[in-house]
Coordinates of C-alpha atoms in Angstrom, one line a residue:
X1 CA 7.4 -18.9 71.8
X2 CA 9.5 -21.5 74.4
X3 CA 9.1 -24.8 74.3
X4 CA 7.5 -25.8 77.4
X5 CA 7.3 -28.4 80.4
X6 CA 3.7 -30.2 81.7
X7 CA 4.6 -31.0 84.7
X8 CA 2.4 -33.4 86.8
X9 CA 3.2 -34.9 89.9
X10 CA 1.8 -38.6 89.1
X11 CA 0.8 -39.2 93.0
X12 CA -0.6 -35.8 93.5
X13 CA -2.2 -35.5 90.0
X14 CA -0.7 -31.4 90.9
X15 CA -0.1 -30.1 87.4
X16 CA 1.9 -27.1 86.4
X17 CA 3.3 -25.6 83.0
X18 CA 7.2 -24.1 83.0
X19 CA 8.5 -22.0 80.4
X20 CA 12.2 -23.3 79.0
X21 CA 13.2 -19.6 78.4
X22 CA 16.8 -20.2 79.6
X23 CA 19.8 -21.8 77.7
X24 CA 19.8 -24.4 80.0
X25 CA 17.7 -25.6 82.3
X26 CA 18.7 -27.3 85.2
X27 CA 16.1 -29.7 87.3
X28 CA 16.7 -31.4 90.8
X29 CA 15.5 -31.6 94.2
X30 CA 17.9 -28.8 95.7
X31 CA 16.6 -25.3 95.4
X32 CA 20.2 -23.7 95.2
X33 CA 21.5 -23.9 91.4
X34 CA 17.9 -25.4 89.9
X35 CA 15.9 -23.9 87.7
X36 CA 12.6 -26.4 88.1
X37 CA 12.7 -27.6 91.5
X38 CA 10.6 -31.2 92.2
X39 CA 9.9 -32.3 95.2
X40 CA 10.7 -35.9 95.3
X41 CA 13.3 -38.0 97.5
X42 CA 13.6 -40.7 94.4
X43 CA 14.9 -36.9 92.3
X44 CA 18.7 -36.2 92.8
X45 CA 19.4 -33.1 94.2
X46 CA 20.9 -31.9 90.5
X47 CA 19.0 -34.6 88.8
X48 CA 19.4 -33.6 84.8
X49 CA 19.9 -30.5 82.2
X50 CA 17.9 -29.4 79.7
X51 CA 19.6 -27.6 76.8
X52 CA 18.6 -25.6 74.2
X53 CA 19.5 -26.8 71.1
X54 CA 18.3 -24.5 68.2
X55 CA 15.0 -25.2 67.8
X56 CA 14.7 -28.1 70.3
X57 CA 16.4 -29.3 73.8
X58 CA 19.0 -31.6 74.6
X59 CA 17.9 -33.6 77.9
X60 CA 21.8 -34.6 79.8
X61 CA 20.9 -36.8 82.7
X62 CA 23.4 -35.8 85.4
X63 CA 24.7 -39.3 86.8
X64 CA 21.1 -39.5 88.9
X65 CA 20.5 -41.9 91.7
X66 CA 17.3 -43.1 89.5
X67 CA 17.5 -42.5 86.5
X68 CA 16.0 -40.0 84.0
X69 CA 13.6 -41.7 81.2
X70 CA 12.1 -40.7 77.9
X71 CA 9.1 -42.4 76.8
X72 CA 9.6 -45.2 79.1
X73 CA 13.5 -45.4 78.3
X74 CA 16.1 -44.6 80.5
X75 CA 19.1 -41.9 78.4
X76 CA 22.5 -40.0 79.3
X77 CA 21.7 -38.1 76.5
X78 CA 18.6 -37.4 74.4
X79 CA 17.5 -34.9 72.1
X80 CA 14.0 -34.2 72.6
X81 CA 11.4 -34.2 70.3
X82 CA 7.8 -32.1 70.5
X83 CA 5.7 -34.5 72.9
X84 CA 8.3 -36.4 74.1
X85 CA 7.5 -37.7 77.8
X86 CA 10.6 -37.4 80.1
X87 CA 9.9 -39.3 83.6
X88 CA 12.3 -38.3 86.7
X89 CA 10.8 -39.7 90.1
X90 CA 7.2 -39.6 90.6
X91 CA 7.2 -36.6 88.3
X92 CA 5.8 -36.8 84.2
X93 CA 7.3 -33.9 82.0
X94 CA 5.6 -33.5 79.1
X95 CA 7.7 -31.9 76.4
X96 CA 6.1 -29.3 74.0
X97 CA 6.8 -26.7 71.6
X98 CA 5.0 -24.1 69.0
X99 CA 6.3 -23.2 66.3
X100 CA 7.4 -19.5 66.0
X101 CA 8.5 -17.5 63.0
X102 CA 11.9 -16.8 62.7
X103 CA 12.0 -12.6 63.2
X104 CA 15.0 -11.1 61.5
X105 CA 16.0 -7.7 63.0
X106 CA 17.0 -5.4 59.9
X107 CA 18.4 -2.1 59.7
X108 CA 15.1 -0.2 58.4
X109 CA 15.0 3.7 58.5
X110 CA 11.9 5.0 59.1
X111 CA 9.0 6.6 57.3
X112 CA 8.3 10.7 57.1
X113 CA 4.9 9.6 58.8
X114 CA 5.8 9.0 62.6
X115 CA 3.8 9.5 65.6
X116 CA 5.3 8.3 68.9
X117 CA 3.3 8.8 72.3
X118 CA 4.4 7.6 75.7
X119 CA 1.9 5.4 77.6
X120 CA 1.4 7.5 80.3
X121 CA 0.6 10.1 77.7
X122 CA -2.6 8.3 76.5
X123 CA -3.2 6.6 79.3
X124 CA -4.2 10.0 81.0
X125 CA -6.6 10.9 78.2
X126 CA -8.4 8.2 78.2
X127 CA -9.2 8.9 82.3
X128 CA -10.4 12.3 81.3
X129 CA -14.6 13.4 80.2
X130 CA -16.0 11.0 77.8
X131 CA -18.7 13.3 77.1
X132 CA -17.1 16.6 75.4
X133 CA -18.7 20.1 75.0
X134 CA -20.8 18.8 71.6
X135 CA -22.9 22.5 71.9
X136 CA -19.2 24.2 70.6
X137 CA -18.9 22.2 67.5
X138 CA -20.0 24.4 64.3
X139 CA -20.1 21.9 61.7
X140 CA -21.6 18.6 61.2
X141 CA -18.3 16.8 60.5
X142 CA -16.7 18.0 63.6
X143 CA -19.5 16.6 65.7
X144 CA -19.0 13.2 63.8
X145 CA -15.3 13.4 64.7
X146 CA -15.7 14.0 68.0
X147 CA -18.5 11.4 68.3
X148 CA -16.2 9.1 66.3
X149 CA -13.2 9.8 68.9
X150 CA -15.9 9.3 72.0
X151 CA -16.6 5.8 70.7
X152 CA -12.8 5.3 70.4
X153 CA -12.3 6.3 74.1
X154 CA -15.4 3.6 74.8
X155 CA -14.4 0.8 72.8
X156 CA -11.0 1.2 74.7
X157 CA -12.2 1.2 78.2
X158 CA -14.2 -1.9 77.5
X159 CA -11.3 -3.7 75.7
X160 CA -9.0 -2.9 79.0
X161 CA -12.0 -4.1 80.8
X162 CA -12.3 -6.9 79.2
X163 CA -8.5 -7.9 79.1
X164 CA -8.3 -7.1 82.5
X165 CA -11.6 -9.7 83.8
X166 CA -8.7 -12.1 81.8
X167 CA -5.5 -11.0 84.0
X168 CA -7.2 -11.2 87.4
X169 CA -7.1 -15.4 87.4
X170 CA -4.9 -16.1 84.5
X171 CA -0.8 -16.5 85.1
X172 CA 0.2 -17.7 81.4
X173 CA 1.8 -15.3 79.2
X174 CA 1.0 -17.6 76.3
X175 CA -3.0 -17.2 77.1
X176 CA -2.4 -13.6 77.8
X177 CA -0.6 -12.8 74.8
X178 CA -3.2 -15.0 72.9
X179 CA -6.1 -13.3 74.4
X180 CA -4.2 -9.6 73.3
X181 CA -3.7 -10.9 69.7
X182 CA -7.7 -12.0 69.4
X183 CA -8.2 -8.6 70.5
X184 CA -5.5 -6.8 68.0
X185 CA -7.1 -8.4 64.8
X186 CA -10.5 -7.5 65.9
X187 CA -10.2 -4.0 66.4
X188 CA -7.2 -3.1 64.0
X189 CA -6.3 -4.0 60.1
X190 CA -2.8 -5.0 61.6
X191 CA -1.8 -8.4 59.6
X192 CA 0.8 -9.5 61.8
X193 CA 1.5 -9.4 65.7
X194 CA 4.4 -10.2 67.5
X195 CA 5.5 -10.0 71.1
X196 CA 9.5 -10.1 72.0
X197 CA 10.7 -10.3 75.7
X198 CA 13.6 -9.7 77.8
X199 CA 14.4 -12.7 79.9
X200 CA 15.8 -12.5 83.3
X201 CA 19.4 -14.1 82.5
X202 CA 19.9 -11.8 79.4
X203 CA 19.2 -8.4 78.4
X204 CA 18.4 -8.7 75.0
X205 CA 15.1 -9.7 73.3
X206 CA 13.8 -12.7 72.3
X207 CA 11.0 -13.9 70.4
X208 CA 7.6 -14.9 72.3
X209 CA 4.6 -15.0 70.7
X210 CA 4.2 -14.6 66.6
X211 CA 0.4 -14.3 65.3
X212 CA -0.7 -13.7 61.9
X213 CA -4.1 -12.6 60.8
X214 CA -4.2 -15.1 57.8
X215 CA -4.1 -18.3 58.8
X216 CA -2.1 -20.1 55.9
X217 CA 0.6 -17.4 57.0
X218 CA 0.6 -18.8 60.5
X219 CA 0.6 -22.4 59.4
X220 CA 3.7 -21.7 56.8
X221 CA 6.0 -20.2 59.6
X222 CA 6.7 -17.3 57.4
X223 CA 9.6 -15.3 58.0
X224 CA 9.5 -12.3 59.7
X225 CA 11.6 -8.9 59.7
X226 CA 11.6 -6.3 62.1
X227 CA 12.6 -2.5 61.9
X228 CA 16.0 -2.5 64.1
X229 CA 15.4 1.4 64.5
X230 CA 12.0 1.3 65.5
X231 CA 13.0 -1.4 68.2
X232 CA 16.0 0.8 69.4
X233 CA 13.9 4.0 69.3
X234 CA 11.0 2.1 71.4
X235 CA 13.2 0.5 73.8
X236 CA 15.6 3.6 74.4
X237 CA 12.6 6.3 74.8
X238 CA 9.9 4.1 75.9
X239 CA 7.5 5.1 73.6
X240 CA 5.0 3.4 71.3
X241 CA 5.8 4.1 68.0
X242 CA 3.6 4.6 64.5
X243 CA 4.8 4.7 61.4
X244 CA 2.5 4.4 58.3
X245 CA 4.1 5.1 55.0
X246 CA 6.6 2.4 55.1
X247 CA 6.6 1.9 51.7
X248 CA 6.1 5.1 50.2
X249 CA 9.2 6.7 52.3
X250 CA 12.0 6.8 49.2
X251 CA 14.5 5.9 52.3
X252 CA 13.2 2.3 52.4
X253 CA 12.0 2.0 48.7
X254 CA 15.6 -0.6 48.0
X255 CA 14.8 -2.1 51.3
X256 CA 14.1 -5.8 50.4
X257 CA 12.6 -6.7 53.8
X258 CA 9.8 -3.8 52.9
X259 CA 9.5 -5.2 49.4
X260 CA 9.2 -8.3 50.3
X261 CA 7.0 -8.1 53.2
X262 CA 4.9 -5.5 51.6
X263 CA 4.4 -3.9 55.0
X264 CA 2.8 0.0 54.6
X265 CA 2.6 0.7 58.4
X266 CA 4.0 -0.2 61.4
X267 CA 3.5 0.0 65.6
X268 CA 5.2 -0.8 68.4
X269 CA 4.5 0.0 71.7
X270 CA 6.9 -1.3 74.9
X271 CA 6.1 -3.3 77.7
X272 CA 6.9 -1.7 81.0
X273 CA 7.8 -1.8 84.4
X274 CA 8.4 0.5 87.1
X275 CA 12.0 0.2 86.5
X276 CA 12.3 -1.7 83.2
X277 CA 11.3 -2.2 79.8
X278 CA 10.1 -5.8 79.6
X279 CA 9.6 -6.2 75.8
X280 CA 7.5 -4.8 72.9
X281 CA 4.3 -5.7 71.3
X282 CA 4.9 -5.0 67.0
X283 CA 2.4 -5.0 64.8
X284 CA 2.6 -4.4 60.8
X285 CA -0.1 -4.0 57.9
X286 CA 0.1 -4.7 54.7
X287 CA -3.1 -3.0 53.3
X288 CA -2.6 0.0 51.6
X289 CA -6.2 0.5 52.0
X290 CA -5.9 0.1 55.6
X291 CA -3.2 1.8 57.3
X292 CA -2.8 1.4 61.2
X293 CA -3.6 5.0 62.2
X294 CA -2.6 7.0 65.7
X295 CA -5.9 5.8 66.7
X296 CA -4.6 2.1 66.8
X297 CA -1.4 3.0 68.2
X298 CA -3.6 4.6 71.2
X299 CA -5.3 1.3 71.7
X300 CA -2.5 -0.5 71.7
X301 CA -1.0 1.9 74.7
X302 CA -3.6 0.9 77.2
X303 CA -3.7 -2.6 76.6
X304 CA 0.5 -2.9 76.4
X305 CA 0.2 -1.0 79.4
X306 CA -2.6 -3.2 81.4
X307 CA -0.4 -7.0 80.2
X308 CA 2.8 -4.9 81.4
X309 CA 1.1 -5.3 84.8
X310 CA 0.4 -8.9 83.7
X311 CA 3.9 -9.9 83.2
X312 CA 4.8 -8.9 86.4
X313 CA 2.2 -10.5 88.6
X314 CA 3.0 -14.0 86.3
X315 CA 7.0 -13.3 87.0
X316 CA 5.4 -12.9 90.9
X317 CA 3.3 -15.7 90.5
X318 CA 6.1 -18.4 88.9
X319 CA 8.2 -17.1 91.8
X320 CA 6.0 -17.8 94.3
X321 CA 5.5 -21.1 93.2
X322 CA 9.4 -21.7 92.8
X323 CA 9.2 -20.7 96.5
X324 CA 6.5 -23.2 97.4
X325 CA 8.5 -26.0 96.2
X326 CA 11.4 -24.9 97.8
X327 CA 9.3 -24.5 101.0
X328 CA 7.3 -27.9 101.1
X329 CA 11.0 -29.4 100.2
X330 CA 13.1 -28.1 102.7
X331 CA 10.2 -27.8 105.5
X332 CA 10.5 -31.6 105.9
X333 CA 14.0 -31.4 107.0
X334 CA 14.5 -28.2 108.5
X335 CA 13.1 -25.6 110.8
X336 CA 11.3 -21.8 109.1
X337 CA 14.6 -20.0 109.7
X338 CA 16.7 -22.2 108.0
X339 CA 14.4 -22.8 105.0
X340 CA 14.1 -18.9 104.7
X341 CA 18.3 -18.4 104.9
X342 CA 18.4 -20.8 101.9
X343 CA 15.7 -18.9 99.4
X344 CA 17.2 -15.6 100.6
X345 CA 20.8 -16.8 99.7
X346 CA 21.0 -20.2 97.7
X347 CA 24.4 -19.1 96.2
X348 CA 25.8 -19.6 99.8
X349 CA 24.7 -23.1 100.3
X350 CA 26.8 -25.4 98.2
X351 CA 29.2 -28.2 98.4
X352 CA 32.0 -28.0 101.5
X353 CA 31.7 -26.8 104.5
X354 CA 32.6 -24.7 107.7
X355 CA 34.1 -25.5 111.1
X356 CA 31.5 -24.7 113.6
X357 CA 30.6 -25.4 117.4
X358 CA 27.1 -27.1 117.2
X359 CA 25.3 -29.2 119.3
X360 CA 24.3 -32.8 118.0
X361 CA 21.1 -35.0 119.1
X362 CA 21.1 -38.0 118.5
X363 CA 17.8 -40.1 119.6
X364 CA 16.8 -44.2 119.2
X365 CA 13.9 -46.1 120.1
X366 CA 14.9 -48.6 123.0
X367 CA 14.2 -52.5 122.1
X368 CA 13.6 -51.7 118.6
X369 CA 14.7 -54.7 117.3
X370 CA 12.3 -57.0 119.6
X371 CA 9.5 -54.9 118.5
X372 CA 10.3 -55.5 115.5
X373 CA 10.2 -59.3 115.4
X374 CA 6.1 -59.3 116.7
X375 CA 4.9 -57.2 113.8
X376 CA 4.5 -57.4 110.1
X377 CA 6.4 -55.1 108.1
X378 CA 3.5 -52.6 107.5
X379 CA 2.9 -52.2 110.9
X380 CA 5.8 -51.2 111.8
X381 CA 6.4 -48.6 109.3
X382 CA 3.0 -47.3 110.8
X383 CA 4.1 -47.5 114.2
X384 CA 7.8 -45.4 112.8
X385 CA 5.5 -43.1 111.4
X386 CA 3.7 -42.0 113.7
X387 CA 7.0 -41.6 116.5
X388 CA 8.6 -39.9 113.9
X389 CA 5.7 -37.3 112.9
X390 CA 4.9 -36.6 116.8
X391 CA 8.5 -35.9 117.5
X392 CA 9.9 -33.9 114.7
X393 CA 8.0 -30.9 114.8
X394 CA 10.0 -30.9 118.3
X395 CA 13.0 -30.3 116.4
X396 CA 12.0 -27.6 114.2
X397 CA 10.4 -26.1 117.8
X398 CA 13.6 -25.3 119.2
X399 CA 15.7 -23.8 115.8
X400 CA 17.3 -27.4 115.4
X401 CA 17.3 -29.3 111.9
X402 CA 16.8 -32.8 111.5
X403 CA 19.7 -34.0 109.7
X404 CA 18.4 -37.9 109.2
X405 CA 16.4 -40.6 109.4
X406 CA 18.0 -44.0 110.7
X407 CA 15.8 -46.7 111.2
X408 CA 14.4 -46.1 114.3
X409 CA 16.9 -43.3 115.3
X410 CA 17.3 -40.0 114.1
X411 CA 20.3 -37.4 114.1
X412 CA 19.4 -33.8 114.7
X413 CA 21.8 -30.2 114.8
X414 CA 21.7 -27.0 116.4
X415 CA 23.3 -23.8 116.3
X416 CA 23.6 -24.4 112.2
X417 CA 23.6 -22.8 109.7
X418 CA 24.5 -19.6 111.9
X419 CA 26.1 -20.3 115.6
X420 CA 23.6 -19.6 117.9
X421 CA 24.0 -19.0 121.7
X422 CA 21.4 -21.1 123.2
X423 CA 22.1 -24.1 121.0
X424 CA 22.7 -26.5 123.7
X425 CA 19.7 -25.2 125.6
X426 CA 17.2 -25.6 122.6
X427 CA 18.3 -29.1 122.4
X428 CA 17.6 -30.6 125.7
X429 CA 14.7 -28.5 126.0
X430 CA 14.0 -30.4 122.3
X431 CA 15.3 -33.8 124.2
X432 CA 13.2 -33.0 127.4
X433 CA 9.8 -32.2 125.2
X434 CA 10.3 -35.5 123.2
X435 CA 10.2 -37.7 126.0
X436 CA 7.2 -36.2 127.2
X437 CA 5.5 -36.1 124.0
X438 CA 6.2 -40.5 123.2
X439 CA 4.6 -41.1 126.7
X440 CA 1.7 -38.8 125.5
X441 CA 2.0 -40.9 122.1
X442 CA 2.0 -44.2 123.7
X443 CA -1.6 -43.9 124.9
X444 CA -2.2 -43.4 120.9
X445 CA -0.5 -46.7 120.4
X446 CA -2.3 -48.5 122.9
X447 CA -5.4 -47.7 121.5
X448 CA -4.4 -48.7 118.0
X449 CA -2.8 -52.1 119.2
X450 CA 0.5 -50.6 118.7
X451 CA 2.8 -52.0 121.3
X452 CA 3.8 -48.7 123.4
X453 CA 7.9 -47.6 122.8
X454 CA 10.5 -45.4 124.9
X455 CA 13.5 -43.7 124.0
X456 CA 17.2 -42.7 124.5
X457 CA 18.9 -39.4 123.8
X458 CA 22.3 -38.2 123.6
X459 CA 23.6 -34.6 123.3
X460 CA 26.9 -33.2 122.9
X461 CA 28.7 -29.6 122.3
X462 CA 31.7 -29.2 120.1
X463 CA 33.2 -28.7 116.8
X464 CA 32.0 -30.4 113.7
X465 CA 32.2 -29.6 110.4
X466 CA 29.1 -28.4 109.1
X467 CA 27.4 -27.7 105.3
X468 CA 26.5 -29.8 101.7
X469 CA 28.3 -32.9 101.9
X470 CA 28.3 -35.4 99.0
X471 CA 28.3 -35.2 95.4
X472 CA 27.0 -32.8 92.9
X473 CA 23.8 -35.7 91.9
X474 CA 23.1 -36.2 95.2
X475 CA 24.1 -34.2 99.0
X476 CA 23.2 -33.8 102.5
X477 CA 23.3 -31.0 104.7
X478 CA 24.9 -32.5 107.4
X479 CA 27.6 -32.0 110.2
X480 CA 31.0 -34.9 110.4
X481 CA 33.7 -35.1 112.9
X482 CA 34.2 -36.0 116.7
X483 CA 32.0 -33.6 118.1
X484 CA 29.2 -35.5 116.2
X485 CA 30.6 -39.5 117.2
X486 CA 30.9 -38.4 120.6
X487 CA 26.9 -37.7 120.8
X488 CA 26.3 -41.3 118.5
X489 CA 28.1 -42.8 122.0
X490 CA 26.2 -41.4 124.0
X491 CA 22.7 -42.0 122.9
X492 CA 23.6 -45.8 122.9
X493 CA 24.5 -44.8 127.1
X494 CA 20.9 -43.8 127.6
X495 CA 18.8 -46.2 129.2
X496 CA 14.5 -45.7 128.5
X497 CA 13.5 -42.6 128.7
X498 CA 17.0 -41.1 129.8
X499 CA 19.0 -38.1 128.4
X500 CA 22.5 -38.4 128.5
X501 CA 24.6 -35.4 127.9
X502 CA 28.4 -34.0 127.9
X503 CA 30.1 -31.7 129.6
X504 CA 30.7 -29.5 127.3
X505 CA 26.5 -29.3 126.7
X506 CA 26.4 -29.1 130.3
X507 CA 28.8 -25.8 130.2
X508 CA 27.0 -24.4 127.0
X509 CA 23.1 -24.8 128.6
X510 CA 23.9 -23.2 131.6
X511 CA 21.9 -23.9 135.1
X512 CA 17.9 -24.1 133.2
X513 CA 17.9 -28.0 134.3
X514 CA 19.0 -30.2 136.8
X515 CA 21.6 -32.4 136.4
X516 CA 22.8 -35.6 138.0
X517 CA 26.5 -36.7 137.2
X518 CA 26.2 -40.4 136.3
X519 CA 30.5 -41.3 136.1
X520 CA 33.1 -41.4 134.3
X521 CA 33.4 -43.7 131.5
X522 CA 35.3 -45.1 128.5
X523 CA 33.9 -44.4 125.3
X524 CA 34.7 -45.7 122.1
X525 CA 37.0 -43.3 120.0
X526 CA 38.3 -41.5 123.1
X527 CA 41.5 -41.9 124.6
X528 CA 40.1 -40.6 128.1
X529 CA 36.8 -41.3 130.3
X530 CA 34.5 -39.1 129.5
X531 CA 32.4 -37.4 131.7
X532 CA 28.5 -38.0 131.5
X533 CA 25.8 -36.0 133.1
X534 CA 21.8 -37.3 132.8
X535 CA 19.0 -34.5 132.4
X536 CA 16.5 -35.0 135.3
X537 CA 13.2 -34.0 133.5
X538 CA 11.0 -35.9 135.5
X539 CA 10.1 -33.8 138.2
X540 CA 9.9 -30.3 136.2
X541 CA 7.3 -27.4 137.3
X542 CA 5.1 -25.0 135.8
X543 CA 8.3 -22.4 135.5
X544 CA 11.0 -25.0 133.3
X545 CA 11.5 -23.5 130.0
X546 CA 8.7 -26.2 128.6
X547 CA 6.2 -23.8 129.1
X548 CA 7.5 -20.0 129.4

C-alpha cells in the first residue's frame, strides 16, 4: 500500500487524503507540472518534491519563497518518517504509511487443476433464473446441488449488493479494498489476499493492498510470492484464474516458494476497464482441507468486476478534485477560458514566452495616497477590498486576465493566451463598465463610512511579450515590453473617472465608442509625442455594447 498525505487546509479545516503512488511527487501552487496542487499564495508555484525512497520518501524543498517545515523545522532535505508533519503555507501534510508485505514474483508453472472463466462469462449467469426447474431433478443429491448452487447465486447478489451500498459514497481504494478483503475471508477459506495495480505513469504492477487471514501473519510482514505465470496468463487473457492443486502438481513439487508458503490453491481474477486491465485481486490457501473451488473463483468475478467500476469512479473522482484546485486557483486570476486552456494543456504553459499583440489595462485609484493618510490600516484594506472584488469580475467579463495587484492599481491583458480580434474592444468596454460600476460602489462606501474613491485608466495596443515569467519556485503569467510601459503612462494621464487610450487601441476597437482626441504629448520612454484619445462614456444609450 502507498504511503499517503492528510492534507488539511488549516484555515478552511478542508481535509483530503492523496495517494504517493508516483516516484516522485511534485507539490506547488501551479497546476502545470504538479502532482498535489495547494491553493495558497504563501506556496511557490513548484514549492517541494517528494521522493520515493524504498520504503519511505525523501521531502527536497525546491528553493521556496516560505519555506517547507517538518515538525515545526524548516529543511532542504529530509527523509520522512511515518507521521511526520510537513507544513508548506497554510497547508498541514500529515505523512503516513502501512506496512505492506514484500510480494516476490516467481516463475511458478501451474497446477493440472485449472479453471479460468472470463468475467463477463459469470457475470451473465448470475443475471439469469435463480429458481431452476427443481420438478426435473431425479435424485435427492442433485436437488441438494442445485439448491446448494441457488444459494451460491444469492449469497453473491447480496455480497455485490452490499459492496456496491459501499461504492456509491466511498472514493478510497484503501477502504474499498479493505471492505472486499472483510468480505473474501468471510465467504472463502483463502488465507491470504492481495491487490496489485497499474499506476498511471507505469505499466507495470505494483503492490496495493496485502491482507492476511491470521493476524500474527499480518503483524510479521511475512513475505509473499506470487505465480509469475498465473499473473501473465490473467493479465494477457483477462481471465480469473483457479488453480487448486498447487502442491500436488509434480511440476512445482522443487518449487521452494510452494514449499515454503505451503499454498494448495490459488485465484486470481483481473481488474478491468473498458479498455484496460487495471490490476488483479490474488488470493492463496493453505488448507488442504479447504481448497478455493470454482465456486470462489465465481464470487470473486462479480465482486472484481463491481470495485473495477470503483477504481474508475475514484481515478474520476481524484481527478475532479485535481481539477477543483486548479479551478479555485487560477479562477482568481483569470477569466473561464483561460483557466480551461491550462487543464486542457498544462504542458504548453511553462517558462518563456511568445511575441504577441495584446492590449494592456492598466487602472489606479485617484488620491490614493490622501485617502490613505485619514484611515487606519484595516480600513483601508477593507475599503481595497471591496474596489477590487466589485471590479474584477469586470475583467474576467470581457475574456481579459488580471495580471496583478498593485496597491491601489491593477494591470490587466487581453487578447492572451490566444490573439483575439476584439481585444481592444473587450477592454474599454471592461474600462467603460468599471467606471460605472465604482460610482455604483461609492454609494456602498458611503453607507459604510468609507470615504467614496474614483479612478483612472489607460489602454494601449501593441506587442509585448507574453507567457510564465520568473523562476522555476515562483512565476507570473504576465506580458513585458513597450507595448505594456506605454499603457503604465497612460493611466497616470487620466484624470478621475477618465479613460485614456492609444491610437493604436483606437485603430484596433474600431468605431463602438466615441472618442475625443485630447493632444499630443511627451511621454516618458518615447522619443516622439504620442497621440492620446479619451473614451467619452458618459453619455452612452441603451444600444452601447454595455448592454447588447
Amino acid at each position: 500500500m502507498p504511503a499517503k498525505l492528510l492534507v488539511t487546509n488549516m484555515a478552511s479545516g478542508r481535509e483530503f487524503h492523496f495517494d504517493l503512488v508516483r516516484p516522485e511527487t511534485h507539490i506547488g501552487r501551479a497546476v502545470e507540472n504538479n502532482d498535489l496542487i495547494l491553493n495558497d499564495e504563501k506556496i511557490s508555484r513548484w514549492h517541494a518534491l517528494l521522493r520515493r525512497v524504498g520504503n519511505t520518501h525523501l521531502l527536497i524543498d525546491l528553493n521556496s519563497a516560505n519555506g517547507t517545515f517538518v515538525n515545526g523545522k524548516q529543511i532542504k532535505e529530509h527523509l520522512l518518517a511515518d507521521k511526520d508533519t510537513i507544513s508548506v503555507g497554510s497547508y498541514s501534510l500529515f505523512y503516513y504509511q502501512e506496512t505492506i508485505s514484500s510480494i516476490q514474483v516467481q516463475d511458478i508453472k501451474l497446477g493440472h487443476t485449472i479453471v479460468m472463466r472470463t468475467p463477463s462469462e459469470y457475470m451473465s449467469s448470475l443475471s439469469g433464473p435463480l429458481v431452476a426447474d427443481l420438478s426435473a431433478l431425479n435424485t435427492k443429491d442433485e436437488l441438494l446441488s442445485e439448491l446448494t448452487t441457488l444459494k451460491k447465486k444469492a449469497e453473491t447478489l447480496v455480497n455485490i449488493f452490499e459492496l456496491n451500498k459501499l461504492l456509491s459514497s466511498v472514493f478510497s481504494l484503501e477502504n474499498i479494498f479493505e471492505k472486499l478483503s472483510e468480505m473474501i475471508f468471510r465467504l472463502t477459506p483463502a488465507d491470504r489476499f492481495i491487490v496489485l495495480l497499474k499506476h498511471s505513469f507505469s505499466d507495470e504492477l505494483q503492490p496495493f493492498m496485502s491482507k492476511f487471514r491470521e493476524e500474527e501473519d499480518q503483524q510479521s510482514g511475512a513475505n509473499i510470492s506470487i505465480s509469475k505465470t498465473v499473473l501473465d496468463t490473467v493479465l494477457k487473457d483477462r481471465v480469473s484464474l483457479l488453480s487448486s492443486d498447487a502442491q500436488a502438481d509434480s511440476r512445482l513439487a522443487m518449487a521452494h516458494s510452494i514449499i515454503l508458503d505451503r499454498i494448495h490453491s490459488i485465484i486470481c481474477a483481473p481488474l478491468l476497464s473498458q479498455d484496460a486491465v487495471l490490476g488483479v485481486i490474488y488470493l492463496d490457501c493453505h488448507n488442504q482441507l479447504q481448497l478455493l473451488e470454482a465456486a470462489d473463483m465465481e464470487l470473486l468475478n462479480a465482486l472484481a468486476a463491481t470495485v473495477s467500476m470503483a477504481i474508475d469512479n475514484a481515478t474520476t473522482h481524484k481527478q475532479l478534485v485535481k481539477e477543483a484546485l486548479a479551478r479555485e486557483t487560477y479562477g482568481r486570476f483569470m477569466p473561464e477560458h483561460v483557466v480551461n486552456e491550462i487543464l486542457a494543456n498544462p504542458g504548453a504553459f511553462s517558462l518563456g514566452g511568445t511575441n504577441q499583440e495584446v492590449t494592456v489595462l492598466f487602472s489606479d485609484i485617484r488620491g490614493f495616497t490622501s485617502i490613505a493618510e485619514t484611515m487606519p490600516p484595516e480600513t483601508l484594506i477593507q475599503l481595497l477590498n471591496k474596489y477590487f472584488s466589485s471590479v474584477t469580475p469586470l475583467i474576467f467579463k470581457h475574456h481579459g486576465l488580471l495580471d496583478k495587484y498593485m496597491g491601489d492599481g491593477m494591470m490587466a491583458l487581453f487578447g492572451v493566451p490566444q490573439p483575439q480580434d476584439d481585444a481592444a474592444l473587450n477592454a474599454v468596454t471592461a474600462a467603460v463598465e468599471m467606471i460605472r460600476q465604482v460610482q455604483r460602489l461609492n454609494n456602498d462606501l458611503k453607507n459604510d463610512g468609507l470615504p467614496e474613491i474614483s479612478i483612472g485608466i489607460g489602454i494601449n495596443t501593441g506587442k509585448a511579450t507574453v507567457g510564465y515569467i520568473g523562476s522555476e519556485q515562483r512565476t507570473d503569467y504576465s506580458a513585458v515590453g513597450d507595448a505594456v510601459n506605454l499603457a503604465a503612462r497612460l493611466e497616470k494621464q487620466a484624470q478621475a473617472s477618465q479613460i485614456v487610450i492609444s491610437e493604436t487601441t483606437l485603430k484596433n476597437m474600431g468605431s463602438v465608442y466615441p472618442v475625443r482626441f485630447l493632444d499630443e504629448r511627451e511621454i516618458k520612454g518615447k522619443k516622439d509625442p504620442v497621440r492620446l484619445y479619451e473614451v467619452i462614456w458618459q453619455n452612452l444609450g441603451l444600444t452601447s455594447p454595455l448592454t447588447k
